CSV table of C-alpha atoms in Angstrom, one decimal:
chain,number,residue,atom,x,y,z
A,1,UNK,CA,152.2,126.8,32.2
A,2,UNK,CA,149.7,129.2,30.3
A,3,UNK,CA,146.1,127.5,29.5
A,4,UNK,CA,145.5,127.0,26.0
A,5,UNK,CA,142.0,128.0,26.3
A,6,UNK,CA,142.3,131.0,28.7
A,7,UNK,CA,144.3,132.4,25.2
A,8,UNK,CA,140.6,132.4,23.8
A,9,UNK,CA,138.6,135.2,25.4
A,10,UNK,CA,135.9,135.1,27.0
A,11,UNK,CA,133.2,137.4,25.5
A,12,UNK,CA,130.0,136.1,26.8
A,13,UNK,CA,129.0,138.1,30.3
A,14,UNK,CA,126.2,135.9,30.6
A,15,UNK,CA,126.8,131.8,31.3
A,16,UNK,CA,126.3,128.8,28.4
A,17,UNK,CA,125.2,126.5,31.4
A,18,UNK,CA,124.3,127.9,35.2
A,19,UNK,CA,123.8,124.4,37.3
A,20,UNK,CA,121.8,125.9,40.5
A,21,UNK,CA,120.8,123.7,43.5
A,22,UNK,CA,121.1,120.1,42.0
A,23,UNK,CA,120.3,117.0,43.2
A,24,UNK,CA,120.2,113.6,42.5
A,25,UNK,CA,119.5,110.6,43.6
A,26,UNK,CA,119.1,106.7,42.7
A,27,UNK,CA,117.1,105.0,45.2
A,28,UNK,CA,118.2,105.8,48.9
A,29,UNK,CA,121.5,106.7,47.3
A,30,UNK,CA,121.8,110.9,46.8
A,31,UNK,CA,124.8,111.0,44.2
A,32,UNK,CA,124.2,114.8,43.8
A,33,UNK,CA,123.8,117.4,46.8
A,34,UNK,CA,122.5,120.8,45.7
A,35,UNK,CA,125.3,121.3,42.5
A,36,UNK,CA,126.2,124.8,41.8
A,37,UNK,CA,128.5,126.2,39.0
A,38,UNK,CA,128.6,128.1,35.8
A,39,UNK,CA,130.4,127.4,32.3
A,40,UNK,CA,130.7,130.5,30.1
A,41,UNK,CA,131.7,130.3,26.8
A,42,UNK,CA,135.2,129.9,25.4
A,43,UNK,CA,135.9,128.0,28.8
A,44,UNK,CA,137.3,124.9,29.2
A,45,UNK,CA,136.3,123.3,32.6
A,46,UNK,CA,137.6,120.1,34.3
A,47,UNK,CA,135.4,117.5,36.3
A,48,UNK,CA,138.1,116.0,38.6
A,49,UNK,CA,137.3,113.4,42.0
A,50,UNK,CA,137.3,110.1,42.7
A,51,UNK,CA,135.2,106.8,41.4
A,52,UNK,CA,131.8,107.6,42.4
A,53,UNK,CA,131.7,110.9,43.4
A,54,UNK,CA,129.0,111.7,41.2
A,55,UNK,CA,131.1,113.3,38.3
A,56,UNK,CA,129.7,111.4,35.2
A,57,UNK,CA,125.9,112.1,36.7
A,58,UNK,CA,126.3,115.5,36.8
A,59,UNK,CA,127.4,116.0,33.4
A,60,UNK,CA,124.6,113.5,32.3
A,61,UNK,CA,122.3,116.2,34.1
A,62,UNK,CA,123.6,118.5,31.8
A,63,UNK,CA,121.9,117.4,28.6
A,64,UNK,CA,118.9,115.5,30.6
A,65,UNK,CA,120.4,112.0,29.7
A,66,UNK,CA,120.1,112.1,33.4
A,67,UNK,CA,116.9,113.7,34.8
A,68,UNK,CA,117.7,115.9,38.1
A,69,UNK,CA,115.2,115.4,41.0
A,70,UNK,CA,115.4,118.8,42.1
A,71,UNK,CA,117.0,121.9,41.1
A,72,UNK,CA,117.9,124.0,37.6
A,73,UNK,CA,119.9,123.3,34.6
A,74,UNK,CA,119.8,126.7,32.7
A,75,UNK,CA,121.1,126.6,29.0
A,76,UNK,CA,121.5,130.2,27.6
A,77,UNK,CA,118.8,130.7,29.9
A,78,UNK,CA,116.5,128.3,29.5
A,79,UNK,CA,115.7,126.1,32.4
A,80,UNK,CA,115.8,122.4,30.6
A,81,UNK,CA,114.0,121.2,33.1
A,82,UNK,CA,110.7,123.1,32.2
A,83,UNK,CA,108.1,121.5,30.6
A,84,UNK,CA,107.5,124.1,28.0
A,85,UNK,CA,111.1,124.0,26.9
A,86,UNK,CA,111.9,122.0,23.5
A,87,UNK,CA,115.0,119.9,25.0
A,88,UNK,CA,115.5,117.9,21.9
A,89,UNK,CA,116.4,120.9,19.8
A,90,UNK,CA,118.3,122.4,22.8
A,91,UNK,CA,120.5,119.4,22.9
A,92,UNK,CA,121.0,119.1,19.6
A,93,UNK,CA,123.2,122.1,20.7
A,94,UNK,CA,125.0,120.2,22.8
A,95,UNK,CA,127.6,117.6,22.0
A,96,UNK,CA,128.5,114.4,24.0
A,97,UNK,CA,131.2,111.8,24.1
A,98,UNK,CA,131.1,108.8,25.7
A,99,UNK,CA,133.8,106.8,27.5
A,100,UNK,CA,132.4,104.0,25.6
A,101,UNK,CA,132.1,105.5,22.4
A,102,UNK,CA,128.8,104.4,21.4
A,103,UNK,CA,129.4,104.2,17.9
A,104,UNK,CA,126.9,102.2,15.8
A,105,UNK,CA,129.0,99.2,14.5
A,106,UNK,CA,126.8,98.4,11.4
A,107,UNK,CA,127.8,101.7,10.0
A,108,UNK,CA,130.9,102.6,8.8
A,109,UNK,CA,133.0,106.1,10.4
A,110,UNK,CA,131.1,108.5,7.8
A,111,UNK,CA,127.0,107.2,8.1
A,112,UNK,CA,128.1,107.2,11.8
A,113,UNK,CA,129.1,110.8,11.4
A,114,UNK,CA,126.2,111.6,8.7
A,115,UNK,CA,123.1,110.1,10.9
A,116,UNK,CA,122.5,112.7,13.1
A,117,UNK,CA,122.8,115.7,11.0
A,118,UNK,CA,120.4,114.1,8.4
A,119,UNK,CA,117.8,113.0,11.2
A,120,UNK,CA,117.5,115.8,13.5
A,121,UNK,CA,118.8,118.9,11.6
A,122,UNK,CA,117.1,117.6,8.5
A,123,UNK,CA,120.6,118.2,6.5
A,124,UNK,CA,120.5,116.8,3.1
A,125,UNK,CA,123.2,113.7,2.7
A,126,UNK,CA,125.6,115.2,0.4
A,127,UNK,CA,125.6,118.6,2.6
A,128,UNK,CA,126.1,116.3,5.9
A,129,UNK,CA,128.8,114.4,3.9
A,130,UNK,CA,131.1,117.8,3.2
A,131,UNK,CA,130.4,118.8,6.9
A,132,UNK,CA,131.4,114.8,8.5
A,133,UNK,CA,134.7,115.0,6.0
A,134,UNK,CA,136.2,118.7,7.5
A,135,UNK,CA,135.5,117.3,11.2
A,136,UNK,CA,136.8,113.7,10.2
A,137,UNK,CA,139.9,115.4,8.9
A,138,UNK,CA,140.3,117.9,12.0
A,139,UNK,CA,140.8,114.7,14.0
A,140,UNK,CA,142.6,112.9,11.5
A,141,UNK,CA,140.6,110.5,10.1
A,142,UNK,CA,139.0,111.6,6.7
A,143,UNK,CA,141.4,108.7,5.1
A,144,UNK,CA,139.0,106.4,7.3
A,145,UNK,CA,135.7,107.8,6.1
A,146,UNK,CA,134.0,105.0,4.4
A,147,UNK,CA,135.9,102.0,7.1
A,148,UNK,CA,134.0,100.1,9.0
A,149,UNK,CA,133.5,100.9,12.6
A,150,UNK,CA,134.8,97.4,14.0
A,151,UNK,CA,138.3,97.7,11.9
A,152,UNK,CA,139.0,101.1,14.2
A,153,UNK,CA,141.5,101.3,17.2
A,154,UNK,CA,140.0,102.1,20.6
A,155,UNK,CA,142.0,106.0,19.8
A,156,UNK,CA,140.5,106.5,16.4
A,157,UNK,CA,137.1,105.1,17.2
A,158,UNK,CA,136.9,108.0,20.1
A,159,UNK,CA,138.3,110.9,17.5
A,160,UNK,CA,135.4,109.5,15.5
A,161,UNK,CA,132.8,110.2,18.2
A,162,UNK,CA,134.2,113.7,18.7
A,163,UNK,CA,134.0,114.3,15.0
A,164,UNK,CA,130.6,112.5,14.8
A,165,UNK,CA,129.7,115.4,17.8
A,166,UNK,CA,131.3,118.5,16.3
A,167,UNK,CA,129.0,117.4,12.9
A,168,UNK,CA,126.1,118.5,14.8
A,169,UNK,CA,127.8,122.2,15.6
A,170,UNK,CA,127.3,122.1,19.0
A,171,UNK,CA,127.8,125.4,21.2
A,172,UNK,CA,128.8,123.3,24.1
A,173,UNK,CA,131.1,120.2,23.9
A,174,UNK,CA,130.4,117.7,27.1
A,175,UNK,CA,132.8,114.6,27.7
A,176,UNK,CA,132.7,111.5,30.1
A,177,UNK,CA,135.8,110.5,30.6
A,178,UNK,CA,136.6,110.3,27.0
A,179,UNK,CA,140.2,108.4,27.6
A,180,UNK,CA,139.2,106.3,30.8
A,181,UNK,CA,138.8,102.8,28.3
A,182,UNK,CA,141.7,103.5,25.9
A,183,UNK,CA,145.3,101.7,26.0
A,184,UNK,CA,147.5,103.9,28.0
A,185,UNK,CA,149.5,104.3,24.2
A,186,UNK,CA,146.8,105.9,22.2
A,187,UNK,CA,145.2,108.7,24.9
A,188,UNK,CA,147.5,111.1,23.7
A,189,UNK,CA,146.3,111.1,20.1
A,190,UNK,CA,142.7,111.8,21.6
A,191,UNK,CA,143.6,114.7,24.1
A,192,UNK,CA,145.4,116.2,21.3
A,193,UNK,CA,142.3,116.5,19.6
A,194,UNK,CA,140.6,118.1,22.2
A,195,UNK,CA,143.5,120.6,23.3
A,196,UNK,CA,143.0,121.6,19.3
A,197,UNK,CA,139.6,122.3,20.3
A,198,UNK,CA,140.6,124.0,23.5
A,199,UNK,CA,142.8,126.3,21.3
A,200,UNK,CA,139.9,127.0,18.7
A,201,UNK,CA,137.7,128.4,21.8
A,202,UNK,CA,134.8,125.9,22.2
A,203,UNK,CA,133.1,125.8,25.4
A,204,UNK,CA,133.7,122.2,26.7
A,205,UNK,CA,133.1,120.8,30.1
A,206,UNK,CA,135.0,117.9,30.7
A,207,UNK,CA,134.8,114.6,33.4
A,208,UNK,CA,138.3,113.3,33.0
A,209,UNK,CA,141.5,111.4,35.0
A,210,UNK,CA,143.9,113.0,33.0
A,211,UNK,CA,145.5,115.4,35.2
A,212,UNK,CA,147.8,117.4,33.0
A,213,UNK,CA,145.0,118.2,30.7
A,214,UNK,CA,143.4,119.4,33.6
A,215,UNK,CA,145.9,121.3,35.1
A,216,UNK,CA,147.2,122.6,31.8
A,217,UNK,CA,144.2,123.1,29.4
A,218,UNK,CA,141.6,124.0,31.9
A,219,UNK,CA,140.1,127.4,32.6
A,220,UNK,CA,138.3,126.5,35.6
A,221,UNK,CA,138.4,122.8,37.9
A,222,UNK,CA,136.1,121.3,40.0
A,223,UNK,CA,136.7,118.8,42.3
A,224,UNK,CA,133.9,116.8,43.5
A,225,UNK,CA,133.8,114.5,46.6
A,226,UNK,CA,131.0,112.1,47.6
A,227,UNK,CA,128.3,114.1,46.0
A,228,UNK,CA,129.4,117.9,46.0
A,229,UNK,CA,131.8,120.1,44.7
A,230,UNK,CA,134.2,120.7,47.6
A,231,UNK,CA,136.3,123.2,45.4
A,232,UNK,CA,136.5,125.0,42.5
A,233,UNK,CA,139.3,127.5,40.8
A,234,UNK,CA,141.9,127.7,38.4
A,235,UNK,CA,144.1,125.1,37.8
A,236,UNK,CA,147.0,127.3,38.7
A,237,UNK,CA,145.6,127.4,42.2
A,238,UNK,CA,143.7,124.8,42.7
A,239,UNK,CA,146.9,122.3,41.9
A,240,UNK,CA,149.5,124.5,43.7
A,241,UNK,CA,147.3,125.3,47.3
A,242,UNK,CA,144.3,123.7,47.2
A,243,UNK,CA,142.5,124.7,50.2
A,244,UNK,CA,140.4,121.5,51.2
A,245,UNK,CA,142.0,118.2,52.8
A,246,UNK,CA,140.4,116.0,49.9
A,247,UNK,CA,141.7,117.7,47.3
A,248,UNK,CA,144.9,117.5,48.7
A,249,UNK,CA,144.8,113.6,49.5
A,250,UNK,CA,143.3,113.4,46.2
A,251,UNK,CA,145.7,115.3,44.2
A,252,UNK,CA,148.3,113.7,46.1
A,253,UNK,CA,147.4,110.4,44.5
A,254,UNK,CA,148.1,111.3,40.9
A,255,UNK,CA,150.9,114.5,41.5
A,256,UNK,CA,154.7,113.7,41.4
A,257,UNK,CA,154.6,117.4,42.5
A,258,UNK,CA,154.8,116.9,46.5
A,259,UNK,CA,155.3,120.8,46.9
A,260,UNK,CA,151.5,121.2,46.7
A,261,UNK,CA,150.9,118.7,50.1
């Protein structure tokens, strides 16, 4: 099957995100060994690997919610690890959602979408309102808009973080396992909202378990294994003949598929 995103060409020649030699430890424990890839824009690219092989840390090293102990995270360039460089206003250019949603429960779905946009882009309220309403209805919520937080399922409260992520206009859309603590039910209601954004051509890297989305909406995969990425290709290949033993074993956890053993 045909990736949604690889429809969406890829203009850019140069990357959104180059991660070169990262590292990363916590304590005596190195959950990152010298990282290397690149996301360019337009293309979708899977984080795949088992609990704990340092998937959700590197995409935390991404935006710096994570600091790296060694090594580069370039952004258009930029090396957010540099002193000089303003990471605040480079994150605001990239979006995050959380496995946990992290929604602010004393707010309802629209202050929740409005808050950053008025705070950090300095966006007036009625402005951030009109921008919060097209995202909320893009994930089919705007009937929910002025709802409280705590009356949401697990399903809508995730399209909400998405939407309350795309208000901000990010170039690059980064997810944590965004289905991982939602009823088996209501995931599909969620990936459909990112495959939408998939199709629309938005650069998204994305830590998931969900291998069909990986296999059929990624551009690119990685797989990680305790700490680095032991491969990396299209989905095409890397599902049909993966080349490393691990991936295999892993793969042949989660694939009905045996041909690929």
């Amino acid at each position: 099957m045909t990736s949604i995103a690889s429809m969406t060409p890829v203009t850019s020649q140069a990357p959104v995100i180059k991660i070169e030699a990262l590292r990363k430890s916590f304590g005596s424990h190195e959950v990152l060994k010298s990282i290397d890839f690149e996301v360019f824009s337009g293309e979708v690219v899977t984080i795949i690997g088992a609990s704990g092989s340092g998937k959700s840390t590197l995409l935390r090293c991404i935006n710096l919610l994570e600091t790296p102990d060694s090594g580069h995270v370039w952004f258009h360039g930029q090396d957010l690890a540099a002193q000089h460089v303003d990471v605040n206003k480079l994150r605001s250019s990239i979006g995050m959602v959380f496995q946990g949603f992290n929604l602010f429960n004393n707010l309802n779905v629209l202050d929740n979408c409005t808050l950053a946009p008025t705070t950090l882009k300095k966006m007036n309220k009625p402005q951030a309102e009109e921008v919060a309403k097209k995202h909320l209805e893009s994930v089919g919520l705007l009937d929910f808009a002025y709802a409280p937080v705590t009356s949401l399922s697990g399903g809508q409260k995730q399209r909400v973080a998405i939407a309350r992520a795309l208000c901000m206009e990010p170039e690059l859309m980064l997810f944590d396992e965004p289905t991982s603590a939602l009823d088996p039910e209501i995931v599909g209601e969620v990936l459909t909202v990112m495959r939408d954004l998939a199709a629309q051509g938005m650069t998204m890297v994305v830590v998931t378990h969900e291998m069909d989305f990986a296999k059929n909406v990624s551009d690119k995969v990685v797989f990680m294994d305790q700490g680095i990425i032991a491969e990396m290709d299209a989905p095409q290949k890397l599902f049909s003949h993966p080349q490393c033993d691990r991936t295999r074993e892993f793969l042949s956890r989660y694939l009905e598929d045996t041909n690929i053993l």
